[in-house]
Coordinates of C-alpha atoms (C1' of nucleotides) in Angstrom, one line a residue:
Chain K
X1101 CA 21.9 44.3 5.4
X1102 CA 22.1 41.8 7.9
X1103 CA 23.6 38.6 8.2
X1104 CA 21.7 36.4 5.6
X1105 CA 22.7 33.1 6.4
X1106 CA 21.6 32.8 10.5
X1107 CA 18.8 35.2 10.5
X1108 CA 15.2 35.3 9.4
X1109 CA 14.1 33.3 6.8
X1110 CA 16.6 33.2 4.6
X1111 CA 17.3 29.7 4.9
X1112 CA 14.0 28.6 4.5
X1113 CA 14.4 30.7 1.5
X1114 CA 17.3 29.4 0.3
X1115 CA 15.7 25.3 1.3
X1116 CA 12.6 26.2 -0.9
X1117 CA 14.4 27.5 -3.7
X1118 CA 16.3 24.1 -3.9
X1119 CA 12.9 22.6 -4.7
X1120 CA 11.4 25.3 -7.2
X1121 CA 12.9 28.4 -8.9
X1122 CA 11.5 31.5 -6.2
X1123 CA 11.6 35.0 -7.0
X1124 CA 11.7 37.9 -5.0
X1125 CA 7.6 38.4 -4.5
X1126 CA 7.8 34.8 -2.8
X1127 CA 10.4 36.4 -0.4
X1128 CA 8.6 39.1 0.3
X1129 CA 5.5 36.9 0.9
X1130 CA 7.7 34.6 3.2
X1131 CA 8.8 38.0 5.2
X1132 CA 5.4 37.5 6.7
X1133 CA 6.4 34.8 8.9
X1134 CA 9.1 36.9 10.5
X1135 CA 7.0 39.4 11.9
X1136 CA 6.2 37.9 15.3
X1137 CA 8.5 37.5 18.1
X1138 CA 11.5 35.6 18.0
X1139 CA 11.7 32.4 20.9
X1140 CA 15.1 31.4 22.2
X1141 CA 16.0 28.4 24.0
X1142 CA 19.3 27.1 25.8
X1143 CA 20.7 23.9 24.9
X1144 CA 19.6 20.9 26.2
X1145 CA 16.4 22.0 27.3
X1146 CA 13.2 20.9 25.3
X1147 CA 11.2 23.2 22.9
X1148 CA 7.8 20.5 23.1
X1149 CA 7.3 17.4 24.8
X1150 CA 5.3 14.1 23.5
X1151 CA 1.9 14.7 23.8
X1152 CA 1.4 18.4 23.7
X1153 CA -1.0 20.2 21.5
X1154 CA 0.8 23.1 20.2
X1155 CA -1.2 26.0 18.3
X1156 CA 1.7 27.5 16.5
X1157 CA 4.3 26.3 14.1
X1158 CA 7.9 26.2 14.8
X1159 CA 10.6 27.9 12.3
X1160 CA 14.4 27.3 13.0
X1161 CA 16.6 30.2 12.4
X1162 CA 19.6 29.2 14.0
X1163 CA 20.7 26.6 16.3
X1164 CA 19.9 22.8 15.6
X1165 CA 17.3 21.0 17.4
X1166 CA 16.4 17.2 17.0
X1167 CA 13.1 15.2 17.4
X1168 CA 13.2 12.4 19.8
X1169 CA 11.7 10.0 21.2
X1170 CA 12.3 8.1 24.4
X1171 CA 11.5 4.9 26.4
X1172 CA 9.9 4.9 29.8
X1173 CA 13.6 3.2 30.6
X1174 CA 15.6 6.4 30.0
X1175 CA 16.5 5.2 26.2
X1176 CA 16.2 7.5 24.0
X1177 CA 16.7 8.2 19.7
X1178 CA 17.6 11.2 18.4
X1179 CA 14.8 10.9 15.2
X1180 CA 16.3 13.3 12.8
X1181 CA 18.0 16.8 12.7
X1182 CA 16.4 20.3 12.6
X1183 CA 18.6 22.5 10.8
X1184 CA 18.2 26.5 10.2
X1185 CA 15.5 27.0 7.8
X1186 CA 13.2 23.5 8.6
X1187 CA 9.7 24.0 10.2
X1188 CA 9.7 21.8 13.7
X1189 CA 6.3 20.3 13.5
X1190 CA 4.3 21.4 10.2
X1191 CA 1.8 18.4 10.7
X1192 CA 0.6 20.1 13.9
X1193 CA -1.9 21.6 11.3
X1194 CA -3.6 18.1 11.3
X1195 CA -2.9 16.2 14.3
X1196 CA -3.6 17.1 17.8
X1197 CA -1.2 16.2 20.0
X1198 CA 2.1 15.7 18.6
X1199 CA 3.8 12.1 19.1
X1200 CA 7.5 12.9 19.7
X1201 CA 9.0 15.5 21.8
X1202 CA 11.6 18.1 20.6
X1203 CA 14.5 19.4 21.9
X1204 CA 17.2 22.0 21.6
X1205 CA 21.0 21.2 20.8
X1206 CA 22.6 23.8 21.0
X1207 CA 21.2 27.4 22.0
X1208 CA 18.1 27.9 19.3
X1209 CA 16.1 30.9 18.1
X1210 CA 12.9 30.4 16.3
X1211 CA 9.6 31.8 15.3
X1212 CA 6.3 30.8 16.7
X1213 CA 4.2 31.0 13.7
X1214 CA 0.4 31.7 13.4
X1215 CA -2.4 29.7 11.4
X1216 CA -3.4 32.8 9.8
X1217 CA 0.0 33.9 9.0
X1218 CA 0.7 31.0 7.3
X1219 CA -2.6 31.1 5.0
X1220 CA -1.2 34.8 4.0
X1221 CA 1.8 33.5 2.6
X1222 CA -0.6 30.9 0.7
X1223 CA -2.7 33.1 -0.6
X1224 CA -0.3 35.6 -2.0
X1225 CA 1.5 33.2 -3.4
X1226 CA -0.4 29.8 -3.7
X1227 CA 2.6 27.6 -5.6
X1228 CA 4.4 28.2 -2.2
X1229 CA 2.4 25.5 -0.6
X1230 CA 3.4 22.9 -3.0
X1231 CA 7.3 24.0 -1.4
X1232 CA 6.2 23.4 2.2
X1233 CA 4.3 20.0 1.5
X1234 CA 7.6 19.3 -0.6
X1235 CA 9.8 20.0 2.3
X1236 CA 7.7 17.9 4.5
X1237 CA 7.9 14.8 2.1
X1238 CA 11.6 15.3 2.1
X1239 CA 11.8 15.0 6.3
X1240 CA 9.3 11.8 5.8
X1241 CA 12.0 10.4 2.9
X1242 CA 15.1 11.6 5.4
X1243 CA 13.3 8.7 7.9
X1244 CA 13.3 6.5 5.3
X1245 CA 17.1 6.6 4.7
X1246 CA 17.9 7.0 8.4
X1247 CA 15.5 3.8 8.8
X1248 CA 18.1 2.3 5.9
X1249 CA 21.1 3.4 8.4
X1250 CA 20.1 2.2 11.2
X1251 CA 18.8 -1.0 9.9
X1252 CA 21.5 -2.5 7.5
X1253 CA 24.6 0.1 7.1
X1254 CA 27.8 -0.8 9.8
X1255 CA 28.3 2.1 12.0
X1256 CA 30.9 3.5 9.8
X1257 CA 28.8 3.7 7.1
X1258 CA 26.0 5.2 9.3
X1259 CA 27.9 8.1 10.2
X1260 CA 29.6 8.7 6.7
X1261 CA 25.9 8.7 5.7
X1262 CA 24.7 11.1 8.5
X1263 CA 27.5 13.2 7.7
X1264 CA 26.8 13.5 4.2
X1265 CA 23.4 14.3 4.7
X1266 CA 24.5 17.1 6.7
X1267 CA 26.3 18.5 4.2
X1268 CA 23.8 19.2 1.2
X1269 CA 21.3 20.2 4.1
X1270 CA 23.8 22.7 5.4
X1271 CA 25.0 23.7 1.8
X1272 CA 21.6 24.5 1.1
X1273 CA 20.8 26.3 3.6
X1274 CA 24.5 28.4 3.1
X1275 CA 26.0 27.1 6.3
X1276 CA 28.5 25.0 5.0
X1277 CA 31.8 26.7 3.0
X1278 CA 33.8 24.9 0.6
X1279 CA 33.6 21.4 2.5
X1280 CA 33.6 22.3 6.1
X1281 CA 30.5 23.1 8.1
X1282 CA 29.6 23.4 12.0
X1283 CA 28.8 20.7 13.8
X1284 CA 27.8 22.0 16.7
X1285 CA 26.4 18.9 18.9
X1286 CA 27.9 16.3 21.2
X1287 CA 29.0 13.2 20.2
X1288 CA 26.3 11.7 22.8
X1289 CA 24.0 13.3 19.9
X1290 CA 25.7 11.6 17.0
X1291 CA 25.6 8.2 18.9
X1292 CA 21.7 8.8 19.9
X1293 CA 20.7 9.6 16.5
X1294 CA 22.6 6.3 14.9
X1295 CA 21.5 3.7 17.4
X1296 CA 25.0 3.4 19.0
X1297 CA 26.9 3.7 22.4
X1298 CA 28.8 6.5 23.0
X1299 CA 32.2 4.7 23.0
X1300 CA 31.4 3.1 20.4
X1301 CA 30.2 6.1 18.1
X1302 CA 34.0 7.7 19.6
X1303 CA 35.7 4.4 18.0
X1304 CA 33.8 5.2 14.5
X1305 CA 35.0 8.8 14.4
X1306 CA 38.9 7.7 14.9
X1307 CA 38.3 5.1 12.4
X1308 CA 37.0 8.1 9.9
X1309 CA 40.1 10.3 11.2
X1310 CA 42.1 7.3 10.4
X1311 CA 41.1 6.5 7.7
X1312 CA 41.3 10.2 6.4
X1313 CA 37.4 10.6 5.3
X1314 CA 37.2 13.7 7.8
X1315 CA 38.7 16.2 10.3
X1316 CA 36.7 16.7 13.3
X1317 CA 37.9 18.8 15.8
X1318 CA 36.3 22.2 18.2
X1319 CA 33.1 21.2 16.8
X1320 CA 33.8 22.0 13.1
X1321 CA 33.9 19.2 10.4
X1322 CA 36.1 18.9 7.5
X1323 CA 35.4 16.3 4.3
X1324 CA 38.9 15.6 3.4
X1325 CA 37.4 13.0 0.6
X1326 CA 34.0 13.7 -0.2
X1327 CA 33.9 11.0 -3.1
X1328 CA 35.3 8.5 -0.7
X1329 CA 33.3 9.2 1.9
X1330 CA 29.8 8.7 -0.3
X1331 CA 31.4 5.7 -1.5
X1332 CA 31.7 4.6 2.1
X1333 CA 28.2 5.7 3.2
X1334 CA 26.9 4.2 -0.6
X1335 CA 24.7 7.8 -0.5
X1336 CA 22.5 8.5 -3.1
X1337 CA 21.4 12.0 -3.1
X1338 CA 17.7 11.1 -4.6
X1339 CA 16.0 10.9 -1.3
X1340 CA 16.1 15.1 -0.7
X1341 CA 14.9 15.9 -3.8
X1342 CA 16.7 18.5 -4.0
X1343 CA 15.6 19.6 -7.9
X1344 CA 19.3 21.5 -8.7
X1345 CA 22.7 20.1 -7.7
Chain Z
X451 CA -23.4 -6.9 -1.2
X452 CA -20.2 -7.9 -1.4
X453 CA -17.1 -8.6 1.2
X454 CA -16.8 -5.4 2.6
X455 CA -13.9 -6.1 4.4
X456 CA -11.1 -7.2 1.6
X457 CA -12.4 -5.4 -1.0
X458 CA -13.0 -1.7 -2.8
X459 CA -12.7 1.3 -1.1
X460 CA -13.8 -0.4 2.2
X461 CA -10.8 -0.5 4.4
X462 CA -10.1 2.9 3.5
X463 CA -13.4 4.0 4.9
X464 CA -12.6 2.3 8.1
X465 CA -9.2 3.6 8.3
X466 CA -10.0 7.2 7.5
X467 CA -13.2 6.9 9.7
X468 CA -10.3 6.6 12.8
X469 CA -9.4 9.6 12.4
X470 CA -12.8 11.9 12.3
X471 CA -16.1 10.9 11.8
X472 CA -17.7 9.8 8.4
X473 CA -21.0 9.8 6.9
X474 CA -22.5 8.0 4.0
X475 CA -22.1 10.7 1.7
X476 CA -18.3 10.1 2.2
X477 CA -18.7 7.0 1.4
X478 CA -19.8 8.0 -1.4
X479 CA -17.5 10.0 -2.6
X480 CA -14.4 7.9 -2.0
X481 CA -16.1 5.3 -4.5
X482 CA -15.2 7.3 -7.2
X483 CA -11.7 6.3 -6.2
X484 CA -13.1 2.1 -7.6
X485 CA -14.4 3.2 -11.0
X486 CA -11.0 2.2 -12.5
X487 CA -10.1 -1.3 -13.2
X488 CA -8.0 -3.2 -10.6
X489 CA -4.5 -4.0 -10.8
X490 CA -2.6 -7.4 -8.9
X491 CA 0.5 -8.4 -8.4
X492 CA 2.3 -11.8 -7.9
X493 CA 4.6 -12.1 -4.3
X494 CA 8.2 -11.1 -4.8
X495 CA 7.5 -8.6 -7.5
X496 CA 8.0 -5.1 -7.1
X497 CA 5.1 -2.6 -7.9
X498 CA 7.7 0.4 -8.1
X499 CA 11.1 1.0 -8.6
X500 CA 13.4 3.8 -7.0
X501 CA 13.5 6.5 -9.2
X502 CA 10.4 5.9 -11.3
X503 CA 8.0 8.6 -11.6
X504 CA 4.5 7.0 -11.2
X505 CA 1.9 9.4 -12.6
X506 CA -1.0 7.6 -10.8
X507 CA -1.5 6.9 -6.8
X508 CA -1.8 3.4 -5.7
X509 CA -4.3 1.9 -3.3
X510 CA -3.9 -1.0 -2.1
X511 CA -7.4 -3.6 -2.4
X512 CA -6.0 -6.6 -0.7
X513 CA -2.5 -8.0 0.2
X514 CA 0.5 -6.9 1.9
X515 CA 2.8 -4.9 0.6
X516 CA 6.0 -2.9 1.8
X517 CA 7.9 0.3 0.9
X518 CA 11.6 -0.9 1.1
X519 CA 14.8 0.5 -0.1
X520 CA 18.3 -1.8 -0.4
X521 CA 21.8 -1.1 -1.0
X522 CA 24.4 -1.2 -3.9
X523 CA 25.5 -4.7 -1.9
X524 CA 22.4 -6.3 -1.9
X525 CA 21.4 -5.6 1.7
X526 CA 17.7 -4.3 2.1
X527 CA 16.0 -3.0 4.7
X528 CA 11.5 -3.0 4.3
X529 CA 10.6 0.6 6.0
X530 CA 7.5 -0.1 6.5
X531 CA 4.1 -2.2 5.7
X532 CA 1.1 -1.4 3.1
X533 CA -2.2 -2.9 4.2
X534 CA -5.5 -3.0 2.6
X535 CA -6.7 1.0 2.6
X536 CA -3.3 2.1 2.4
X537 CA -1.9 4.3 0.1
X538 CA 1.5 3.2 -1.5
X539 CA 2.5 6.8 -2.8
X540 CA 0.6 9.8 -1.6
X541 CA 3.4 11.8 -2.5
X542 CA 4.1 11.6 -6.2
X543 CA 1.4 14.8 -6.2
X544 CA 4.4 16.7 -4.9
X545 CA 7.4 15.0 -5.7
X546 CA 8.8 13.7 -9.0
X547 CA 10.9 10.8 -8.4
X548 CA 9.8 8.5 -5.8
X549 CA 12.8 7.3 -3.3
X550 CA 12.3 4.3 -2.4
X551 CA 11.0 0.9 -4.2
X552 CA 7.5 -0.9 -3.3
X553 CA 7.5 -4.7 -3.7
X554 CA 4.1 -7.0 -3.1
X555 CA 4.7 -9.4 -0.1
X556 CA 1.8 -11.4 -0.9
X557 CA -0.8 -11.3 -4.2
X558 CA -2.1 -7.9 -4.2
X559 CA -4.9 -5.9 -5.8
X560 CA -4.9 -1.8 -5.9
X561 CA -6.9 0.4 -7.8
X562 CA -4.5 3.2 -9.8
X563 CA -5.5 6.3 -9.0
X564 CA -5.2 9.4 -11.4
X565 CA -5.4 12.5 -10.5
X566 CA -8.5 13.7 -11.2
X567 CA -10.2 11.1 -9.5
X568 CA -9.0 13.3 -6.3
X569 CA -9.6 15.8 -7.5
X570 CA -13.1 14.9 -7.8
X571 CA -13.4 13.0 -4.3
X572 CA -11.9 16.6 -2.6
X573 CA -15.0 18.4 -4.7
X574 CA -17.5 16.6 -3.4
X575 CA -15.8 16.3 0.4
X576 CA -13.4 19.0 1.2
X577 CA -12.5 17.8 4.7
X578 CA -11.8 14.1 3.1
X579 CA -8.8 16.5 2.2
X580 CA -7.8 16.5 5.9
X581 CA -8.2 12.9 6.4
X582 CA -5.9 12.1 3.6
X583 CA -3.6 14.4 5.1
X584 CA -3.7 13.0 8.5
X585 CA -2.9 8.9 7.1
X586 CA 0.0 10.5 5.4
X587 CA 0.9 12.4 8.6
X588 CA 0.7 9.0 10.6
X589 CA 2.5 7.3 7.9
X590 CA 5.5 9.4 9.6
X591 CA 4.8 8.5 12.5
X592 CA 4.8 5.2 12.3
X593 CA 8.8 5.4 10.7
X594 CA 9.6 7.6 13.7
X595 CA 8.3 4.4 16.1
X596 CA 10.2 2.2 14.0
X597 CA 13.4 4.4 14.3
X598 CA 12.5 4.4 17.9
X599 CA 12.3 0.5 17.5
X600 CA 15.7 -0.8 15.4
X601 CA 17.8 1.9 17.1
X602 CA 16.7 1.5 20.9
X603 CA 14.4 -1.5 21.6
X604 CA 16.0 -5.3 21.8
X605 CA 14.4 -7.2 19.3
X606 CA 12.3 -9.0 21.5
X607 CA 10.7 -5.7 22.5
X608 CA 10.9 -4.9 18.9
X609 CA 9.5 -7.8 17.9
X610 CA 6.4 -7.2 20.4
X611 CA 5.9 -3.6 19.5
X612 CA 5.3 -4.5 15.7
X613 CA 3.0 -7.1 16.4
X614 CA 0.8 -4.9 18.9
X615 CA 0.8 -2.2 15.7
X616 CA -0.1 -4.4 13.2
X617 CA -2.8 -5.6 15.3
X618 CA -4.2 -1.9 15.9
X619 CA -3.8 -1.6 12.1
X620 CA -5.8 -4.4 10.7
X621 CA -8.0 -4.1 13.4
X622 CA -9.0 -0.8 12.4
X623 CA -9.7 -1.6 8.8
X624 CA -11.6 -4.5 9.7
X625 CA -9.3 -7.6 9.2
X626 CA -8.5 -8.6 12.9
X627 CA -10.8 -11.0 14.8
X628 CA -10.2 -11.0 18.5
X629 CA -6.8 -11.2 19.2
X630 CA -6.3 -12.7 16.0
X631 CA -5.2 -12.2 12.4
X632 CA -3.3 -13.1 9.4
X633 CA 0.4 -12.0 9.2
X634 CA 0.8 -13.5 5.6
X635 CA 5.0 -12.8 5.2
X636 CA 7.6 -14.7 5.8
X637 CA 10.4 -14.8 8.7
X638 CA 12.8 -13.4 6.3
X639 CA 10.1 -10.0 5.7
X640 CA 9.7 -9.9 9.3
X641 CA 14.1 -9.8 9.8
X642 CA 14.5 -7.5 7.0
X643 CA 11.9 -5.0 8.6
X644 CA 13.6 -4.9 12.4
X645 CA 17.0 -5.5 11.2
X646 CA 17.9 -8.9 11.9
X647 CA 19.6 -11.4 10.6
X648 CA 16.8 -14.2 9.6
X649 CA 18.4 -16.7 12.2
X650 CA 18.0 -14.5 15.3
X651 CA 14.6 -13.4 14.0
X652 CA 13.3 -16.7 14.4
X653 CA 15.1 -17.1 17.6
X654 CA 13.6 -14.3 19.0
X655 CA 9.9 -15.5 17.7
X656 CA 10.5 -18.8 19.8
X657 CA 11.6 -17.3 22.8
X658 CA 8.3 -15.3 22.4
X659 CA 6.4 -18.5 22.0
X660 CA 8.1 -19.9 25.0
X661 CA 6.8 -16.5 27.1
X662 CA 3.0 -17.2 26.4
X663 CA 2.8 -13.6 24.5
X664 CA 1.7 -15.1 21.0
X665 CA 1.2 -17.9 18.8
X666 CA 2.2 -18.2 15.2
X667 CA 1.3 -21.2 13.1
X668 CA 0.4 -21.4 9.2
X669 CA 0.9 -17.5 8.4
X670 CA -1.8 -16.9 11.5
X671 CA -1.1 -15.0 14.4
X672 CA -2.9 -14.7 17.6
X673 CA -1.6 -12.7 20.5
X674 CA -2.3 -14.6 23.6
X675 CA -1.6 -12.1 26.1
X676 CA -1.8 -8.4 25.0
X677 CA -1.7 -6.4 27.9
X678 CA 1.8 -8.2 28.8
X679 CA 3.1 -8.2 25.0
X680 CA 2.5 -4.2 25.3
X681 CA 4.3 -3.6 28.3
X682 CA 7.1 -5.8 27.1
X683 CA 7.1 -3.8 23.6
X684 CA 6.9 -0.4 25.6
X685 CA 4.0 0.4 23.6
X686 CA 2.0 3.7 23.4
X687 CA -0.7 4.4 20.3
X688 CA -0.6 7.6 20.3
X689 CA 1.7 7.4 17.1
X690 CA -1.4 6.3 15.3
X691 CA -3.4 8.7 16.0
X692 CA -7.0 7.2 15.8
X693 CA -9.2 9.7 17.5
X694 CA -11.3 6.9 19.6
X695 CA -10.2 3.9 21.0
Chain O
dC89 C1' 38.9 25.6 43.9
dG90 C1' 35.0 22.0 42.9
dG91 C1' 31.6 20.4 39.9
dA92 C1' 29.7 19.7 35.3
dT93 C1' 30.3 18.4 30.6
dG94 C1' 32.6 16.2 27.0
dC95 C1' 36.2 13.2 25.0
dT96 C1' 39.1 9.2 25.2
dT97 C1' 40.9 4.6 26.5
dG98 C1' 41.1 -0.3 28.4
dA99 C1' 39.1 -4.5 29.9
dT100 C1' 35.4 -7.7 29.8
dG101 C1' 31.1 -10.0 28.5
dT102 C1' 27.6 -11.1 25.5
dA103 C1' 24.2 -10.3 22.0
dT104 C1' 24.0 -11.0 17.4
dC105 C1' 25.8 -12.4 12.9
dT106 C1' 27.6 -15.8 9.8
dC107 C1' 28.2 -20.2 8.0
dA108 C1' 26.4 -24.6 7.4
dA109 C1' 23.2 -28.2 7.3
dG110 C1' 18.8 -30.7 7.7
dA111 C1' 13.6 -31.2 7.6
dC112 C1' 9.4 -30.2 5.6
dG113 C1' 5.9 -29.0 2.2
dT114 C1' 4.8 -27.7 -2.5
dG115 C1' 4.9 -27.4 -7.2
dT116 C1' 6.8 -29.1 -11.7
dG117 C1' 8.6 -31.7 -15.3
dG118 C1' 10.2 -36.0 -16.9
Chain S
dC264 C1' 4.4 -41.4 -10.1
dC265 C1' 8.8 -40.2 -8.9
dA266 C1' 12.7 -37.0 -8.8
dC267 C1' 14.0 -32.7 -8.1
dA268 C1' 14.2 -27.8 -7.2
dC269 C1' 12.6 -24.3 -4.4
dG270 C1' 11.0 -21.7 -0.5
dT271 C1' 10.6 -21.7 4.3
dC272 C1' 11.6 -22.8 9.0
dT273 C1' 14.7 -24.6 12.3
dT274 C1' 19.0 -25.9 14.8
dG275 C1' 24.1 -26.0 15.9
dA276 C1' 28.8 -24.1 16.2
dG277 C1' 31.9 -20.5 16.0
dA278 C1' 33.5 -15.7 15.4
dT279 C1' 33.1 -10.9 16.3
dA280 C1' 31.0 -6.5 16.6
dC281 C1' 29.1 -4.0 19.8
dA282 C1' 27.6 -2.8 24.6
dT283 C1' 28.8 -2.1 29.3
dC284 C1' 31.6 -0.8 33.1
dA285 C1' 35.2 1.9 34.8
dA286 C1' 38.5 5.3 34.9
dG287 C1' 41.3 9.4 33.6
dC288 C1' 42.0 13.8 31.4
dA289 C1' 40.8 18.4 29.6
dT290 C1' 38.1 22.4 29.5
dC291 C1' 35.0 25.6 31.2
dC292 C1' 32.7 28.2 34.7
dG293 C1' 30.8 29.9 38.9

DNA sequence: CGGATGCTTGATGTATCTCAAGACGTGTGG
DNA sequence: CCACACGTCTTGAGATACATCAAGCATCCG
């Protein structure tokens, strides 16, 4: 048996299940999606760019990556978080050229992941659809919040939000243990993903240390006060739909 | 024949006709969607509360409304706008809970949609299936932009880039003539969308005045010099996806 | 050893918020 | 018909949160 919670899709397993009970036939059915090659990418290098027209689906198995977007200026905001287990660009089955580009945070592997692959898994086990366009409603209702964030909460409540989040995604994918978890990205990421300057972002984390909501320290993250800290963030879990707590 | 352009299934037809080509038999089968009897709304009241669980869809007739979602504090942040031949909740096919409240901006009239009515449209039309699809895909896109927008742009820029959206919007379901249209929300709707404090907001409208890129008088908007307003806003459609210019 | 990357700190400027008040138009009830 | 409340837009003054610029230190790695 190999290690469950980095490899294959046993965090997308593990996602979907947090939206509707799965049993082991849907597992099986998922398998399908592992069978091609697995892609690998270094960190800060980009996995699509604005504008392409990609054929094949992305699944993350380990490694985060993060949509973006950027201004012809150099600006640039980190639009949301790919985590082990979340599909990269779903929609691509619609649009045709996708309108953000996507990049790799640390080093990432992932599966490229065929149209007709994709209808196999449907059509052994139809209700397994309803779970992907459920997990893609949840990434459009994670912008909503982040839109929230950005717009009205102070920094400090920003990143006690963010980090929150974090942890039910990573719990529920079975990357985080009791309340600690990896964090494995720069705090150049955190500060382009919350609309902030790096020194400022740095000032918000020793606030949090401070004010002893977390540990933070060779990339890992402690809650020392999970209540406090969604009191800070005022987080309301609603918006992952997550059906089980 | 009636206004076409403020009224039934109309605007939808436009909208979705941005995306891929539509025939009269389309047409035809997205009127089932107007068989029901019409609902309105007065300004400042909400159509949907966080954490109802709607059974029907809502399309919006005529009006402006917004998808916004506030905190325990009072603060509130609009995360987008509804216009005529929107949908207001796609979604609550696959979700159960919806996450975020919808309030009416001006008087607004929407047909509620029950379920079998789409089912019946996707009968008759399978690849209206795909269109549907795709407004709810560009739905996304547009909150990425916005991310893009409050956490990177100034809000002049900001400012500019929603303008030049809102007139590719209405424009495409017919309620934009030349460079004009109605923008029928107040100062304080237009803050609480990019983020700003209502005193800066209008600030920020004047010094737009002053650089010749619009003018805004009695809830009318006309933008006087488009090709500049886009450059200042940084703005690129391609978020939209309309499939011809 | 030198260069790249990431974290931290200090000093300074300014963009933006907050508070406060006034003007205007509109509807409403006495 | 007037008085008044209410919503909206506007302006001024003052405070501060945040960005920017700049530098130093640590770690890692070829």
């Amino acid at each position: 048996m190999t290690t469950l919670t980095a490899a294959g899709i046993e965090p997308l397993f593990r996602l979907l299940g947090r939206y509707m009970p799965l049993d082991e036939a849907d597992r099986a059915a998922l398998s399908v999606l592992e069978v091609g090659p697995i892609c690998q990418r270094d960190p800060r290098h980009d996995i699509a760019r604005e504008g392409e027209s990609p054929s094949a689906v992305r699944l993350l198995v380990s490694g985060w990556a993060c949509p973006y977007k950027d201004l012809p200026d150099g600006r640039r905001q980190i639009v949301g978080f790919f985590l082990p287990g979340d599909f990269c660009d779903l929609n691509i089955y619609i649009l045709r050229e996708i309108d953000h580009s996507i990049g790799a945070l640390t080093a990432v592997r992932y599966y490229e992941i065929q149209p007709q692959q994709f209808q196999a898994v449907i059509d052994e086990r139809p209700h397994l659809l309803r779970a992907l366009l459920w997990h893609e409603m949840v990434t459009s209702g994670i912008q909503r919040e982040w839109l929230l964030s950005i717009g009205q909460r102070s920094p400090l409540e920003r990143l006690a939000h963010l980090f929150v989040e974090l942890y039910y995604r990573l719990q529920a994918v079975g990357l985080a243990t009791g309340l600690r978890f990896d964090l494995p990205i720069t705090q150049n990421h955190l500060a382009e993903a919350n609309g902030l300057s790096l020194v400022h972002l740095n000032r918000t984390l020793q606030e949090m240390r401070r004010e002893g909501l977390i540990e933070l320290a060779d990339r890992r993250l402690r809650i020392t006060d999970l209540d406090r800290l969604k009191q800070v963030a005022m987080f309301n879990s609603n918006y992952l739909h997550f059906n089980r707590k």
